[in-house]
């Protein structure tokens, strides 16, 4: 059974097809309102989430399906010591597809190896977040009309930010992408991603700690939250959390057609005075998350609109 654990589990052609379906859902939502009639999505969230879980749930409801699950590991049998493998086998008895978020890297992969129904990784530790990447790609393609030939800056916590890891991995398969990595020294992109993705695929990239210096050359700015929950020391988190704060004032030097993305939740890294700037796309990006998840659920269940 087909699962999506890593964004590379989907080919570029499959991603193009998902984006096309999502665009059609946006244009003709009624056409899709019964596609998942009688089907059940289990959302197994062992880690906090607002957008990802609710957008998965809204996606399934808008496809005419049902949702069951839990939003807190504390209310599941994980507290009694049940393994991810056993929980997955149980849920196979009750649902047709699983979306799983887990603080441990690799947990959704283990689930997929113990599942007869598709498993979607809804974020595993500081590792991967493929459905956020699909959301990001849909947003970039709708805003820019293409997924090639642009310069994208990733700013903030590039070490623990799983959305950054997945999006960089995805973008490395398109042409003409230039990547600017903006972070404090302590939160740099892990070297395994630089080596296995950027260097291996010959992607042009630069690293800096200075956002203002590179802002004028960016077509896309991907801001991220410093991932508090992955830090071993609270002190270190407090020292780094406000490394970058994007403000309306700073944006004066940016391109007119820049798009600003953020997987959300935001803490301090984008000032609210940026929200009214037409270049701010993060709330629209959150909405797109529902449409692309609808497309993915349909695809993995092998269902199509009439
Ligand atoms: C992200 C995540 O969970 O990795 N949120 C999301 O899914 N939209 C980003 C974050 O928590 O900072």
PDB file of C-alpha atoms and ligand atoms in Angstrom:
ATOM      1  CA  UNK A   1       0.000   0.000   0.000  1.00  0.00           C
ATOM      2  CA  UNK A   2       1.272   3.382  -1.008  1.00  0.00           C
ATOM      3  CA  UNK A   3       2.345   5.757   1.788  1.00  0.00           C
ATOM      4  CA  UNK A   4       3.908   9.223   1.749  1.00  0.00           C
ATOM      5  CA  UNK A   5       6.642   9.473   4.359  1.00  0.00           C
ATOM      6  CA  UNK A   6       9.200  11.569   2.483  1.00  0.00           C
ATOM      7  CA  UNK A   7       8.469  14.092  -0.264  1.00  0.00           C
ATOM      8  CA  UNK A   8      10.649  11.933  -2.560  1.00  0.00           C
ATOM      9  CA  UNK A   9       7.991   9.211  -2.318  1.00  0.00           C
ATOM     10  CA  UNK A  10       6.205  11.347  -4.927  1.00  0.00           C
ATOM     11  CA  UNK A  11       7.723  11.948  -8.360  1.00  0.00           C
ATOM     12  CA  UNK A  12       7.761  15.442  -9.877  1.00  0.00           C
ATOM     13  CA  UNK A  13       5.020  14.288 -12.290  1.00  0.00           C
ATOM     14  CA  UNK A  14       2.881  13.059  -9.399  1.00  0.00           C
ATOM     15  CA  UNK A  15       3.349  16.357  -7.575  1.00  0.00           C
ATOM     16  CA  UNK A  16       2.339  18.226 -10.760  1.00  0.00           C
ATOM     17  CA  UNK A  17      -0.797  16.076 -10.939  1.00  0.00           C
ATOM     18  CA  UNK A  18      -1.647  16.761  -7.265  1.00  0.00           C
ATOM     19  CA  UNK A  19      -1.219  20.495  -7.849  1.00  0.00           C
ATOM     20  CA  UNK A  20      -3.503  20.279 -10.902  1.00  0.00           C
ATOM     21  CA  UNK A  21      -6.136  18.434  -8.852  1.00  0.00           C
ATOM     22  CA  UNK A  22      -5.860  20.973  -6.008  1.00  0.00           C
ATOM     23  CA  UNK A  23      -6.344  23.809  -8.509  1.00  0.00           C
ATOM     24  CA  UNK A  24      -9.420  22.050  -9.885  1.00  0.00           C
ATOM     25  CA  UNK A  25     -10.790  21.548  -6.343  1.00  0.00           C
ATOM     26  CA  UNK A  26     -10.335  25.287  -5.701  1.00  0.00           C
ATOM     27  CA  UNK A  27     -12.211  26.081  -8.942  1.00  0.00           C
ATOM     28  CA  UNK A  28     -14.930  23.394  -8.604  1.00  0.00           C
ATOM     29  CA  UNK A  29     -15.287  22.322  -4.952  1.00  0.00           C
ATOM     30  CA  UNK A  30     -18.769  20.784  -5.430  1.00  0.00           C
ATOM     31  CA  UNK A  31     -17.423  18.221  -7.870  1.00  0.00           C
ATOM     32  CA  UNK A  32     -15.408  16.654  -5.032  1.00  0.00           C
ATOM     33  CA  UNK A  33     -17.945  16.739  -2.209  1.00  0.00           C
ATOM     34  CA  UNK A  34     -18.768  13.002  -2.261  1.00  0.00           C
ATOM     35  CA  UNK A  35     -15.537  11.456  -3.576  1.00  0.00           C
ATOM     36  CA  UNK A  36     -14.621   9.915  -0.192  1.00  0.00           C
ATOM     37  CA  UNK A  37     -18.144   8.931   0.790  1.00  0.00           C
ATOM     38  CA  UNK A  38     -17.959   6.122   3.373  1.00  0.00           C
ATOM     39  CA  UNK A  39     -14.170   6.423   3.808  1.00  0.00           C
ATOM     40  CA  UNK A  40     -12.447   7.163   7.111  1.00  0.00           C
ATOM     41  CA  UNK A  41      -9.279   9.123   7.828  1.00  0.00           C
ATOM     42  CA  UNK A  42      -7.514   8.473  11.145  1.00  0.00           C
ATOM     43  CA  UNK A  43      -5.506  11.419  12.440  1.00  0.00           C
ATOM     44  CA  UNK A  44      -2.926  10.100  14.915  1.00  0.00           C
ATOM     45  CA  UNK A  45      -1.269  13.177  16.374  1.00  0.00           C
ATOM     46  CA  UNK A  46       1.307  12.426  19.059  1.00  0.00           C
ATOM     47  CA  UNK A  47       2.529  16.050  18.922  1.00  0.00           C
ATOM     48  CA  UNK A  48       0.705  19.416  18.967  1.00  0.00           C
ATOM     49  CA  UNK A  49      -0.782  20.745  15.745  1.00  0.00           C
ATOM     50  CA  UNK A  50      -3.432  23.200  14.640  1.00  0.00           C
ATOM     51  CA  UNK A  51      -3.187  23.665  10.863  1.00  0.00           C
ATOM     52  CA  UNK A  52      -1.975  20.256   9.832  1.00  0.00           C
ATOM     53  CA  UNK A  53      -4.535  18.247  11.789  1.00  0.00           C
ATOM     54  CA  UNK A  54      -7.461  20.568  11.164  1.00  0.00           C
ATOM     55  CA  UNK A  55      -6.659  20.882   7.468  1.00  0.00           C
ATOM     56  CA  UNK A  56      -6.468  17.082   7.137  1.00  0.00           C
ATOM     57  CA  UNK A  57      -9.807  16.812   8.918  1.00  0.00           C
ATOM     58  CA  UNK A  58     -11.417  19.602   6.903  1.00  0.00           C
ATOM     59  CA  UNK A  59     -10.029  18.001   3.737  1.00  0.00           C
ATOM     60  CA  UNK A  60     -11.668  14.658   4.535  1.00  0.00           C
ATOM     61  CA  UNK A  61     -14.984  16.274   5.469  1.00  0.00           C
ATOM     62  CA  UNK A  62     -14.995  18.303   2.254  1.00  0.00           C
ATOM     63  CA  UNK A  63     -14.503  15.063   0.328  1.00  0.00           C
ATOM     64  CA  UNK A  64     -17.589  13.634   2.039  1.00  0.00           C
ATOM     65  CA  UNK A  65     -15.588  11.277   4.276  1.00  0.00           C
ATOM     66  CA  UNK A  66     -15.292  10.790   8.023  1.00  0.00           C
ATOM     67  CA  UNK A  67     -12.535  11.434  10.539  1.00  0.00           C
ATOM     68  CA  UNK A  68     -11.481   9.694  13.731  1.00  0.00           C
ATOM     69  CA  UNK A  69      -8.368   9.921  15.850  1.00  0.00           C
ATOM     70  CA  UNK A  70      -6.623  11.749  18.651  1.00  0.00           C
ATOM     71  CA  UNK A  71      -4.814  15.044  18.908  1.00  0.00           C
ATOM     72  CA  UNK A  72      -2.715  14.346  21.963  1.00  0.00           C
ATOM     73  CA  UNK A  73      -0.442  11.405  22.724  1.00  0.00           C
ATOM     74  CA  UNK A  74      -1.573  11.702  26.349  1.00  0.00           C
ATOM     75  CA  UNK A  75      -5.069  10.537  25.420  1.00  0.00           C
ATOM     76  CA  UNK A  76      -3.840   7.529  23.409  1.00  0.00           C
ATOM     77  CA  UNK A  77      -2.534   4.137  24.532  1.00  0.00           C
ATOM     78  CA  UNK A  78       0.992   5.395  23.890  1.00  0.00           C
ATOM     79  CA  UNK A  79       0.881   6.456  27.559  1.00  0.00           C
ATOM     80  CA  UNK A  80       0.351   2.782  28.465  1.00  0.00           C
ATOM     81  CA  UNK A  81       3.436   1.857  26.465  1.00  0.00           C
ATOM     82  CA  UNK A  82       1.847   0.716  23.199  1.00  0.00           C
ATOM     83  CA  UNK A  83       4.263   0.741  20.256  1.00  0.00           C
ATOM     84  CA  UNK A  84       3.688   2.745  17.069  1.00  0.00           C
ATOM     85  CA  UNK A  85       3.537  -0.573  15.181  1.00  0.00           C
ATOM     86  CA  UNK A  86       0.747  -1.943  17.381  1.00  0.00           C
ATOM     87  CA  UNK A  87      -1.245   1.311  17.353  1.00  0.00           C
ATOM     88  CA  UNK A  88      -1.019   1.279  13.549  1.00  0.00           C
ATOM     89  CA  UNK A  89      -2.217  -2.328  13.296  1.00  0.00           C
ATOM     90  CA  UNK A  90      -5.216  -1.459  15.467  1.00  0.00           C
ATOM     91  CA  UNK A  91      -6.096   1.612  13.458  1.00  0.00           C
ATOM     92  CA  UNK A  92      -5.972  -0.524  10.289  1.00  0.00           C
ATOM     93  CA  UNK A  93      -9.120  -2.196  11.658  1.00  0.00           C
ATOM     94  CA  UNK A  94     -11.000   1.107  11.886  1.00  0.00           C
ATOM     95  CA  UNK A  95      -9.871   3.435   9.084  1.00  0.00           C
ATOM     96  CA  UNK A  96      -8.961   3.568   5.371  1.00  0.00           C
ATOM     97  CA  UNK A  97      -6.030   6.004   5.595  1.00  0.00           C
ATOM     98  CA  UNK A  98      -3.811   7.422   8.355  1.00  0.00           C
ATOM     99  CA  UNK A  99      -2.204  10.836   8.880  1.00  0.00           C
ATOM    100  CA  UNK A 100       0.426  10.600  11.640  1.00  0.00           C
ATOM    101  CA  UNK A 101       2.472  13.230  13.443  1.00  0.00           C
ATOM    102  CA  UNK A 102       5.083  12.066  15.912  1.00  0.00           C
ATOM    103  CA  UNK A 103       7.947  13.681  17.839  1.00  0.00           C
ATOM    104  CA  UNK A 104      10.266  10.794  16.928  1.00  0.00           C
ATOM    105  CA  UNK A 105      11.969  10.878  13.555  1.00  0.00           C
ATOM    106  CA  UNK A 106      11.024   7.764  11.598  1.00  0.00           C
ATOM    107  CA  UNK A 107       7.840   6.893  13.531  1.00  0.00           C
ATOM    108  CA  UNK A 108       5.531   7.338  10.483  1.00  0.00           C
ATOM    109  CA  UNK A 109       7.917   5.138   8.476  1.00  0.00           C
ATOM    110  CA  UNK A 110       7.585   2.409  11.111  1.00  0.00           C
ATOM    111  CA  UNK A 111       3.808   2.872  10.940  1.00  0.00           C
ATOM    112  CA  UNK A 112       3.847   2.475   7.147  1.00  0.00           C
ATOM    113  CA  UNK A 113       5.844  -0.752   7.456  1.00  0.00           C
ATOM    114  CA  UNK A 114       3.111  -2.130   9.721  1.00  0.00           C
ATOM    115  CA  UNK A 115       0.141  -0.903   7.726  1.00  0.00           C
ATOM    116  CA  UNK A 116      -2.067  -2.240   4.983  1.00  0.00           C
ATOM    117  CA  UNK A 117      -3.636   1.201   4.514  1.00  0.00           C
ATOM    118  CA  UNK A 118      -1.757   4.328   3.351  1.00  0.00           C
ATOM    119  CA  UNK A 119       0.146   6.328   5.972  1.00  0.00           C
ATOM    120  CA  UNK A 120       0.846  10.022   5.466  1.00  0.00           C
ATOM    121  CA  UNK A 121       3.660  11.585   7.479  1.00  0.00           C
ATOM    122  CA  UNK A 122       2.188  14.740   9.022  1.00  0.00           C
ATOM    123  CA  UNK A 123       5.566  15.709  10.531  1.00  0.00           C
ATOM    124  CA  UNK A 124       8.157  13.539  12.299  1.00  0.00           C
ATOM    125  CA  UNK A 125      10.403  15.305  14.793  1.00  0.00           C
ATOM    126  CA  UNK A 126      12.954  17.591  13.152  1.00  0.00           C
ATOM    127  CA  UNK A 127      13.015  15.401  10.065  1.00  0.00           C
ATOM    128  CA  UNK A 128      10.321  15.680   7.361  1.00  0.00           C
ATOM    129  CA  UNK A 129       6.937  17.236   6.661  1.00  0.00           C
ATOM    130  CA  UNK A 130       5.937  16.270   3.111  1.00  0.00           C
ATOM    131  CA  UNK A 131       2.349  17.581   3.134  1.00  0.00           C
ATOM    132  CA  UNK A 132       3.558  21.023   4.238  1.00  0.00           C
ATOM    133  CA  UNK A 133       5.897  20.876   1.253  1.00  0.00           C
ATOM    134  CA  UNK A 134       3.005  20.082  -1.089  1.00  0.00           C
ATOM    135  CA  UNK A 135       1.209  23.081   0.437  1.00  0.00           C
ATOM    136  CA  UNK A 136       4.272  25.263  -0.158  1.00  0.00           C
ATOM    137  CA  UNK A 137       4.688  24.058  -3.752  1.00  0.00           C
ATOM    138  CA  UNK A 138       0.999  24.680  -4.515  1.00  0.00           C
ATOM    139  CA  UNK A 139       1.302  28.194  -3.080  1.00  0.00           C
ATOM    140  CA  UNK A 140       4.484  29.013  -5.004  1.00  0.00           C
ATOM    141  CA  UNK A 141       3.031  27.668  -8.249  1.00  0.00           C
ATOM    142  CA  UNK A 142      -0.230  29.610  -7.826  1.00  0.00           C
ATOM    143  CA  UNK A 143       1.596  32.830  -6.946  1.00  0.00           C
ATOM    144  CA  UNK A 144       4.522  32.623  -9.355  1.00  0.00           C
ATOM    145  CA  UNK A 145       2.974  30.515 -12.096  1.00  0.00           C
ATOM    146  CA  UNK A 146       6.004  28.182 -12.052  1.00  0.00           C
ATOM    147  CA  UNK A 147       8.159  25.962  -9.894  1.00  0.00           C
ATOM    148  CA  UNK A 148      11.458  26.774 -11.559  1.00  0.00           C
ATOM    149  CA  UNK A 149      13.854  29.686 -12.012  1.00  0.00           C
ATOM    150  CA  UNK A 150      13.574  31.617  -8.776  1.00  0.00           C
ATOM    151  CA  UNK A 151      15.666  32.501  -5.751  1.00  0.00           C
ATOM    152  CA  UNK A 152      14.279  31.359  -2.417  1.00  0.00           C
ATOM    153  CA  UNK A 153      15.580  32.383   1.005  1.00  0.00           C
ATOM    154  CA  UNK A 154      14.999  30.132   4.014  1.00  0.00           C
ATOM    155  CA  UNK A 155      15.248  32.138   7.216  1.00  0.00           C
ATOM    156  CA  UNK A 156      15.306  31.099  10.880  1.00  0.00           C
ATOM    157  CA  UNK A 157      15.654  27.621  12.312  1.00  0.00           C
ATOM    158  CA  UNK A 158      17.085  25.618   9.433  1.00  0.00           C
ATOM    159  CA  UNK A 159      18.512  23.004  11.793  1.00  0.00           C
ATOM    160  CA  UNK A 160      15.309  21.692  13.381  1.00  0.00           C
ATOM    161  CA  UNK A 161      12.760  23.016  10.870  1.00  0.00           C
ATOM    162  CA  UNK A 162      11.334  19.901   9.196  1.00  0.00           C
ATOM    163  CA  UNK A 163       9.339  21.998   6.719  1.00  0.00           C
ATOM    164  CA  UNK A 164      12.608  23.498   5.486  1.00  0.00           C
ATOM    165  CA  UNK A 165      14.242  20.081   5.089  1.00  0.00           C
ATOM    166  CA  UNK A 166      11.359  18.717   3.044  1.00  0.00           C
ATOM    167  CA  UNK A 167      10.913  21.800   0.849  1.00  0.00           C
ATOM    168  CA  UNK A 168      14.632  22.003   0.013  1.00  0.00           C
ATOM    169  CA  UNK A 169      14.597  18.299  -0.889  1.00  0.00           C
ATOM    170  CA  UNK A 170      11.604  18.858  -3.153  1.00  0.00           C
ATOM    171  CA  UNK A 171      12.946  22.003  -4.837  1.00  0.00           C
ATOM    172  CA  UNK A 172      16.259  20.338  -5.673  1.00  0.00           C
ATOM    173  CA  UNK A 173      14.427  18.408  -8.417  1.00  0.00           C
ATOM    174  CA  UNK A 174      13.334  21.576 -10.279  1.00  0.00           C
ATOM    175  CA  UNK A 175      15.502  23.701 -12.548  1.00  0.00           C
ATOM    176  CA  UNK A 176      16.996  27.137 -11.983  1.00  0.00           C
ATOM    177  CA  UNK A 177      16.421  27.185  -8.209  1.00  0.00           C
ATOM    178  CA  UNK A 178      18.851  29.253  -6.151  1.00  0.00           C
ATOM    179  CA  UNK A 179      18.776  28.748  -2.402  1.00  0.00           C
ATOM    180  CA  UNK A 180      19.816  31.297   0.212  1.00  0.00           C
ATOM    181  CA  UNK A 181      20.167  29.857   3.719  1.00  0.00           C
ATOM    182  CA  UNK A 182      19.734  32.544   6.380  1.00  0.00           C
ATOM    183  CA  UNK A 183      20.290  31.484   9.980  1.00  0.00           C
ATOM    184  CA  UNK A 184      22.455  32.020  13.033  1.00  0.00           C
ATOM    185  CA  UNK A 185      25.460  29.728  13.149  1.00  0.00           C
ATOM    186  CA  UNK A 186      23.775  27.468  15.741  1.00  0.00           C
ATOM    187  CA  UNK A 187      20.720  26.839  13.533  1.00  0.00           C
ATOM    188  CA  UNK A 188      22.334  26.115  10.168  1.00  0.00           C
ATOM    189  CA  UNK A 189      20.915  23.545   7.756  1.00  0.00           C
ATOM    190  CA  UNK A 190      22.169  20.061   8.763  1.00  0.00           C
ATOM    191  CA  UNK A 191      25.204  19.019   6.762  1.00  0.00           C
ATOM    192  CA  UNK A 192      23.531  15.775   5.633  1.00  0.00           C
ATOM    193  CA  UNK A 193      20.975  17.824   3.683  1.00  0.00           C
ATOM    194  CA  UNK A 194      23.675  20.036   2.177  1.00  0.00           C
ATOM    195  CA  UNK A 195      25.677  16.994   1.140  1.00  0.00           C
ATOM    196  CA  UNK A 196      22.913  14.576   0.100  1.00  0.00           C
ATOM    197  CA  UNK A 197      20.605  17.097  -1.522  1.00  0.00           C
ATOM    198  CA  UNK A 198      22.211  20.420  -2.465  1.00  0.00           C
ATOM    199  CA  UNK A 199      25.711  19.277  -3.412  1.00  0.00           C
ATOM    200  CA  UNK A 200      24.542  15.998  -4.944  1.00  0.00           C
ATOM    201  CA  UNK A 201      21.973  17.717  -7.167  1.00  0.00           C
ATOM    202  CA  UNK A 202      24.285  20.618  -7.998  1.00  0.00           C
ATOM    203  CA  UNK A 203      21.956  23.243  -6.499  1.00  0.00           C
ATOM    204  CA  UNK A 204      23.382  26.733  -6.189  1.00  0.00           C
ATOM    205  CA  UNK A 205      23.271  27.868  -2.552  1.00  0.00           C
ATOM    206  CA  UNK A 206      24.769  30.425  -0.205  1.00  0.00           C
ATOM    207  CA  UNK A 207      24.745  30.681   3.585  1.00  0.00           C
ATOM    208  CA  UNK A 208      24.536  33.897   5.569  1.00  0.00           C
ATOM    209  CA  UNK A 209      23.354  35.186   8.915  1.00  0.00           C
ATOM    210  CA  UNK A 210      22.265  38.525   7.490  1.00  0.00           C
ATOM    211  CA  UNK A 211      18.676  38.749   6.197  1.00  0.00           C
ATOM    212  CA  UNK A 212      18.813  42.411   5.120  1.00  0.00           C
ATOM    213  CA  UNK A 213      21.851  41.815   2.952  1.00  0.00           C
ATOM    214  CA  UNK A 214      20.143  39.149   0.813  1.00  0.00           C
ATOM    215  CA  UNK A 215      16.495  40.285   0.992  1.00  0.00           C
ATOM    216  CA  UNK A 216      16.597  42.410  -2.219  1.00  0.00           C
ATOM    217  CA  UNK A 217      17.534  39.404  -4.384  1.00  0.00           C
ATOM    218  CA  UNK A 218      14.804  37.035  -3.153  1.00  0.00           C
ATOM    219  CA  UNK A 219      11.685  35.991  -5.117  1.00  0.00           C
ATOM    220  CA  UNK A 220      10.399  33.836  -2.254  1.00  0.00           C
ATOM    221  CA  UNK A 221      11.131  34.297   1.449  1.00  0.00           C
ATOM    222  CA  UNK A 222      10.354  31.272   3.637  1.00  0.00           C
ATOM    223  CA  UNK A 223      10.320  32.394   7.273  1.00  0.00           C
ATOM    224  CA  UNK A 224      10.349  29.839  10.091  1.00  0.00           C
ATOM    225  CA  UNK A 225       9.813  29.671  13.831  1.00  0.00           C
ATOM    226  CA  UNK A 226      12.698  28.720  16.097  1.00  0.00           C
ATOM    227  CA  UNK A 227      11.627  25.191  17.107  1.00  0.00           C
ATOM    228  CA  UNK A 228      11.480  25.554  20.885  1.00  0.00           C
ATOM    229  CA  UNK A 229      10.448  21.923  21.489  1.00  0.00           C
ATOM    230  CA  UNK A 230      13.635  20.546  19.893  1.00  0.00           C
ATOM    231  CA  UNK A 231      16.070  22.486  22.084  1.00  0.00           C
ATOM    232  CA  UNK A 232      17.881  20.754  24.910  1.00  0.00           C
ATOM    233  CA  UNK A 233      18.469  24.044  26.720  1.00  0.00           C
ATOM    234  CA  UNK A 234      15.805  26.680  27.390  1.00  0.00           C
ATOM    235  CA  UNK A 235      18.546  29.296  27.700  1.00  0.00           C
ATOM    236  CA  UNK A 236      19.834  28.559  24.206  1.00  0.00           C
ATOM    237  CA  UNK A 237      16.272  28.835  22.830  1.00  0.00           C
ATOM    238  CA  UNK A 238      15.728  32.208  24.506  1.00  0.00           C
ATOM    239  CA  UNK A 239      19.034  33.474  23.139  1.00  0.00           C
ATOM    240  CA  UNK A 240      18.159  32.464  19.563  1.00  0.00           C
ATOM    241  CA  UNK A 241      14.389  32.868  19.295  1.00  0.00           C
ATOM    242  CA  UNK A 242      14.411  36.487  18.128  1.00  0.00           C
ATOM    243  CA  UNK A 243      17.331  36.159  15.723  1.00  0.00           C
ATOM    244  CA  UNK A 244      15.150  37.468  12.862  1.00  0.00           C
ATOM    245  CA  UNK A 245      12.072  39.642  12.966  1.00  0.00           C
ATOM    246  CA  UNK A 246      10.632  40.622   9.602  1.00  0.00           C
ATOM    247  CA  UNK A 247       8.916  44.019   9.705  1.00  0.00           C
ATOM    248  CA  UNK A 248       7.123  46.241   7.193  1.00  0.00           C
ATOM    249  CA  UNK A 249      10.084  48.633   7.445  1.00  0.00           C
ATOM    250  CA  UNK A 250      12.645  45.951   6.510  1.00  0.00           C
ATOM    251  CA  UNK A 251      10.521  44.866   3.547  1.00  0.00           C
ATOM    252  CA  UNK A 252      11.013  48.229   1.828  1.00  0.00           C
ATOM    253  CA  UNK A 253      14.171  46.885   0.220  1.00  0.00           C
ATOM    254  CA  UNK A 254      12.527  43.667  -1.031  1.00  0.00           C
ATOM    255  CA  UNK A 255      11.220  42.972  -4.555  1.00  0.00           C
ATOM    256  CA  UNK A 256       7.712  44.155  -5.427  1.00  0.00           C
ATOM    257  CA  UNK A 257       6.741  40.627  -6.434  1.00  0.00           C
ATOM    258  CA  UNK A 258       8.371  38.841  -3.501  1.00  0.00           C
ATOM    259  CA  UNK A 259       6.147  36.251  -1.832  1.00  0.00           C
ATOM    260  CA  UNK A 260       6.510  35.685   1.904  1.00  0.00           C
ATOM    261  CA  UNK A 261       5.708  32.185   3.133  1.00  0.00           C
ATOM    262  CA  UNK A 262       5.653  30.710   6.638  1.00  0.00           C
ATOM    263  CA  UNK A 263       4.344  27.256   7.578  1.00  0.00           C
ATOM    264  CA  UNK A 264       2.937  28.807  10.772  1.00  0.00           C
ATOM    265  CA  UNK A 265       2.560  29.023  13.730  1.00  0.00           C
ATOM    266  CA  UNK A 266       4.462  32.282  13.895  1.00  0.00           C
ATOM    267  CA  UNK A 267       5.832  33.500  17.174  1.00  0.00           C
ATOM    268  CA  UNK A 268       7.821  36.714  16.763  1.00  0.00           C
ATOM    269  CA  UNK A 269       9.591  36.238  13.463  1.00  0.00           C
ATOM    270  CA  UNK A 270       7.053  38.118  11.343  1.00  0.00           C
ATOM    271  CA  UNK A 271       5.688  41.315  12.816  1.00  0.00           C
ATOM    272  CA  UNK A 272       1.883  41.642  12.454  1.00  0.00           C
ATOM    273  CA  UNK A 273       2.437  44.862  10.501  1.00  0.00           C
ATOM    274  CA  UNK A 274       3.569  42.650   7.594  1.00  0.00           C
ATOM    275  CA  UNK A 275       0.184  40.869   7.396  1.00  0.00           C
ATOM    276  CA  UNK A 276      -1.459  43.594   5.293  1.00  0.00           C
ATOM    277  CA  UNK A 277       1.385  43.676   2.786  1.00  0.00           C
ATOM    278  CA  UNK A 278       0.179  42.038  -0.459  1.00  0.00           C
ATOM    279  CA  UNK A 279       3.407  40.046  -0.487  1.00  0.00           C
ATOM    280  CA  UNK A 280       2.412  38.208   2.726  1.00  0.00           C
ATOM    281  CA  UNK A 281       1.015  34.842   1.586  1.00  0.00           C
ATOM    282  CA  UNK A 282       1.132  32.735   4.753  1.00  0.00           C
ATOM    283  CA  UNK A 283      -2.586  32.676   5.518  1.00  0.00           C
ATOM    284  CA  UNK A 284      -3.432  31.802   1.929  1.00  0.00           C
ATOM    285  CA  UNK A 285      -0.729  29.111   2.200  1.00  0.00           C
ATOM    286  CA  UNK A 286      -2.574  27.629   5.213  1.00  0.00           C
ATOM    287  CA  UNK A 287      -5.786  27.516   3.164  1.00  0.00           C
ATOM    288  CA  UNK A 288      -3.967  25.815   0.296  1.00  0.00           C
ATOM    289  CA  UNK A 289      -2.934  23.094   2.763  1.00  0.00           C
ATOM    290  CA  UNK A 290      -6.518  21.855   2.851  1.00  0.00           C
ATOM    291  CA  UNK A 291      -6.846  21.646  -0.933  1.00  0.00           C
ATOM    292  CA  UNK A 292      -3.588  19.802  -1.543  1.00  0.00           C
ATOM    293  CA  UNK A 293      -4.387  17.348   1.275  1.00  0.00           C
ATOM    294  CA  UNK A 294      -7.742  16.678  -0.397  1.00  0.00           C
ATOM    295  CA  UNK A 295      -5.864  15.876  -3.611  1.00  0.00           C
ATOM    296  CA  UNK A 296      -3.410  13.613  -1.768  1.00  0.00           C
ATOM    297  CA  UNK A 297      -6.092  11.675   0.153  1.00  0.00           C
ATOM    298  CA  UNK A 298      -7.953  11.015  -3.115  1.00  0.00           C
ATOM    299  CA  UNK A 299      -4.789   9.902  -4.853  1.00  0.00           C
ATOM    300  CA  UNK A 300      -3.724   7.510  -2.079  1.00  0.00           C
ATOM    301  CA  UNK A 301      -7.218   6.010  -1.868  1.00  0.00           C
ATOM    302  CA  UNK A 302      -7.305   5.654  -5.654  1.00  0.00           C
ATOM    303  CA  UNK A 303     -10.445   7.798  -5.939  1.00  0.00           C
ATOM    304  CA  UNK A 304     -11.369  10.330  -8.604  1.00  0.00           C
ATOM    305  CA  UNK A 305     -14.154  12.875  -9.029  1.00  0.00           C
ATOM    306  CA  UNK A 306     -16.757  11.844 -11.637  1.00  0.00           C
TER     307      UNK A 306
HETATM  308  C1  LIG B   1       5.178  23.339  11.109  1.00  0.00           C
HETATM  309  C2  LIG B   1       5.546  22.009  11.736  1.00  0.00           C
HETATM  310  O1  LIG B   1       4.745  21.432  12.479  1.00  0.00           O
HETATM  311  O2  LIG B   1       6.656  21.569  11.445  1.00  0.00           O
HETATM  312  N1  LIG B   1       3.839  23.669  11.282  1.00  0.00           N
HETATM  313  C3  LIG B   1       2.929  23.196  10.382  1.00  0.00           C
HETATM  314  O3  LIG B   1       2.775  22.012  10.214  1.00  0.00           O
HETATM  315  N2  LIG B   1       2.291  24.096   9.625  1.00  0.00           N
HETATM  316  C4  LIG B   1       6.094  24.442  11.468  1.00  0.00           C
HETATM  317  C5  LIG B   1       6.319  24.759  12.928  1.00  0.00           C
HETATM  318  O4  LIG B   1       5.745  24.139  13.823  1.00  0.00           O
HETATM  319  O5  LIG B   1       7.087  25.691  13.154  1.00  0.00           O
END
